[in-house]
Amino acid sequence: MSAFFNGTLVGLPSDEVANTVNHAVTGLASGFFAGFIGLLVHLRRSSTERPRPTDTP
């Protein structure tokens, strides 16, 4: 995913250092967005689970 974004948005860099930095930045961004979506899914699932009522009066 990050290689796709790096190739389409940034293009091919002129040297290896720029290529490494571009992949690092896009990898961090992809990881952040994946973690954020995972957190949203977790929060949605945990909010829909309701505790079972107890039998005590």
Coordinates of C-alpha atoms in Angstrom, one line a residue:
M1 CA 0.0 0.0 0.0
S2 CA 2.7 2.5 0.9
A3 CA 4.7 1.6 -2.2
F4 CA 1.6 2.3 -4.3
F5 CA 1.1 5.7 -2.7
N6 CA 4.8 6.5 -3.0
G7 CA 4.9 5.6 -6.7
T8 CA 1.7 7.5 -7.6
L9 CA 1.9 10.6 -5.4
V10 CA 5.6 11.2 -5.0
G11 CA 7.1 9.6 -8.1
L12 CA 10.5 8.1 -8.5
P13 CA 13.2 9.8 -6.5
S14 CA 16.6 10.6 -7.9
D15 CA 18.7 8.8 -5.2
E16 CA 18.4 6.0 -2.7
V17 CA 18.2 8.3 0.4
A18 CA 15.2 10.1 -1.0
N19 CA 13.6 6.8 -1.9
T20 CA 14.2 5.4 1.6
V21 CA 12.7 8.6 3.2
N22 CA 9.7 8.5 1.0
H23 CA 9.0 4.9 1.8
A24 CA 9.5 5.6 5.5
V25 CA 7.1 8.5 5.5
T26 CA 4.4 6.7 3.5
G27 CA 4.8 3.6 5.6
L28 CA 4.3 5.5 8.8
A29 CA 1.2 7.2 7.3
S30 CA -0.2 3.9 6.1
G31 CA 0.4 2.3 9.5
F32 CA -1.2 5.3 11.3
F33 CA -4.3 5.1 9.1
A34 CA -4.6 1.3 9.5
G35 CA -4.3 1.7 13.3
F36 CA -6.9 4.4 13.3
I37 CA -9.3 2.3 11.3
G38 CA -8.7 -0.6 13.6
L39 CA -9.4 1.5 16.6
L40 CA -12.7 2.7 15.1
V41 CA -13.7 -0.9 14.3
H42 CA -12.8 -1.9 17.9
L43 CA -14.7 0.9 19.4
R44 CA -17.8 0.2 17.3
R45 CA -17.8 -3.4 18.2
S46 CA -17.3 -2.8 21.9
S47 CA -20.1 -0.2 21.9
T48 CA -22.6 -2.6 20.3
E49 CA -21.9 -5.4 22.9
R50 CA -24.3 -5.0 25.7
P51 CA -23.9 -6.6 29.1
R52 CA -26.3 -9.3 30.0
P53 CA -28.8 -8.5 32.7
T54 CA -28.2 -10.4 36.0
D55 CA -30.8 -12.5 37.7
T56 CA -30.4 -10.8 41.1
P57 CA -33.1 -8.4 42.2

